[in-house]
Tab-separated table of C-alpha atoms in Angstrom:
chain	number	residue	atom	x	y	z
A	1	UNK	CA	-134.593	57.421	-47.992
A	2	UNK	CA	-137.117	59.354	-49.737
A	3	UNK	CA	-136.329	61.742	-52.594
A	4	UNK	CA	-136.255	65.585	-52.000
A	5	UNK	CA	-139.637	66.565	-53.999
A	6	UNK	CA	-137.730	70.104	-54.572
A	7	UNK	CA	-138.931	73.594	-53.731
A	8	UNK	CA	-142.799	74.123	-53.249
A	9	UNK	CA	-143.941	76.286	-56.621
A	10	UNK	CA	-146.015	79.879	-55.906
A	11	UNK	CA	-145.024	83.501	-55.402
A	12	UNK	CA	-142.819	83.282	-51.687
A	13	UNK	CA	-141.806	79.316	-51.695
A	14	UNK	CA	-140.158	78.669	-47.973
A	15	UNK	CA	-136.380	79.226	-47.861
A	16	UNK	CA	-135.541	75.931	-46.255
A	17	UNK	CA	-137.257	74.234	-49.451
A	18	UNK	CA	-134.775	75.332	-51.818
A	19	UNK	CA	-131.557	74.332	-49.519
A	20	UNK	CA	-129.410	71.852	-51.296
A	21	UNK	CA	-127.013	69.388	-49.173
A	22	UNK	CA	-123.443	69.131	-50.111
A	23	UNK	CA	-123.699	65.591	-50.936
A	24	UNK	CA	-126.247	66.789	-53.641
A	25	UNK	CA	-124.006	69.672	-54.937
A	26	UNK	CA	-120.845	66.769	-55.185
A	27	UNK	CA	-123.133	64.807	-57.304
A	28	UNK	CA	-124.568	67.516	-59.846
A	29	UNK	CA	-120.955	69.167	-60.116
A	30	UNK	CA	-119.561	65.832	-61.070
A	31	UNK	CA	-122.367	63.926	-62.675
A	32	UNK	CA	-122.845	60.776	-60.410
A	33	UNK	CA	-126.263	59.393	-59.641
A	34	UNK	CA	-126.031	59.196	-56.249
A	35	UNK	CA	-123.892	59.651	-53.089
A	36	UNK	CA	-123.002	55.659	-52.934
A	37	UNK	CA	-120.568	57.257	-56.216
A	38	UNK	CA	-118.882	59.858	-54.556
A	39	UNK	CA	-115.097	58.969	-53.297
A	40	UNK	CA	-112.998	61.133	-51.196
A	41	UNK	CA	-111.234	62.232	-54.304
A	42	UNK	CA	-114.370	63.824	-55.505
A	43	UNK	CA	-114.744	65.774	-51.725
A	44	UNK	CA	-111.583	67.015	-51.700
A	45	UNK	CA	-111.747	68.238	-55.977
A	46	UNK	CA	-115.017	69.938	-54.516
A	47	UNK	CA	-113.683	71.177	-51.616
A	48	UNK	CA	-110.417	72.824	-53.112
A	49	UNK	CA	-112.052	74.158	-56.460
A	50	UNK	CA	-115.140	75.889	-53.740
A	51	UNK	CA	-111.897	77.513	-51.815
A	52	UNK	CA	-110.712	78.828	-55.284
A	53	UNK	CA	-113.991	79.965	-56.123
A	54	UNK	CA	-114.655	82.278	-53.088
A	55	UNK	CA	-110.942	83.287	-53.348
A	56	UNK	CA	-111.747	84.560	-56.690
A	57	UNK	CA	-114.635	86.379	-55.256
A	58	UNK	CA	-113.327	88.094	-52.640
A	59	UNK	CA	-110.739	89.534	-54.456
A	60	UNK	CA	-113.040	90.861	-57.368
A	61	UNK	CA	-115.464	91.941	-54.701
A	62	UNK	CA	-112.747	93.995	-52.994
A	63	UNK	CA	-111.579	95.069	-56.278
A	64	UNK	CA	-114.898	96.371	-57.745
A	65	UNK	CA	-116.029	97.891	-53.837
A	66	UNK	CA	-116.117	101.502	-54.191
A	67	UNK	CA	-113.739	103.861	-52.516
A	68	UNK	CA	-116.418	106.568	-50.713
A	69	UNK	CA	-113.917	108.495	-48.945
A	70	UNK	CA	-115.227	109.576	-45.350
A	71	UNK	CA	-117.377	112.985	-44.705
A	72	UNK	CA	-115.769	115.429	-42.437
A	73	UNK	CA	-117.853	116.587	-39.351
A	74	UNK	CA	-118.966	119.662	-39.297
A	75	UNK	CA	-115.960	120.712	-36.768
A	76	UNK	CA	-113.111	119.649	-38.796
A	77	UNK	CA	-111.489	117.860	-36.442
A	78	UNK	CA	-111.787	114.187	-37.202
């Protein structure tokens, strides 16, 4: 298999370039070469501290969404 050269360099590089797989996010998060090092045990760490991450996200995202109440129409009724 034939290393990912990374994303092409320049002002508008293509968006596919810069995708990343999981199996290379497992690695980099846990420091292992390659993905003949990664044990279930490492997916499901990754998978459960992810869930915990967007968790955490969602909440301060709801928390720090402003509260624009509605504009009445110009009839008053709503």
């Amino acid at each position: 298999m034939e290393p990912n050269p990374g994303p092409t360099p320049g002002p508008n590089p293509d968006p596919d370039s810069r995708r990343i797989s999981v199996i290379q996010l497992i690695c980099r998060a846990y420091g292992l070469a390659d993905a003949s090092e990664i044990t279930e045990e490492h997916i499901h760490r990754y998978v459960s501290e992810r869930r915990r991450t967007e968790e955490r996200t969602d909440q301060l995202r709801d928390r720090l969404r402003p509260r624009i109440p509605r504009q009445r129409t110009s009839g008053g009724a709503a």
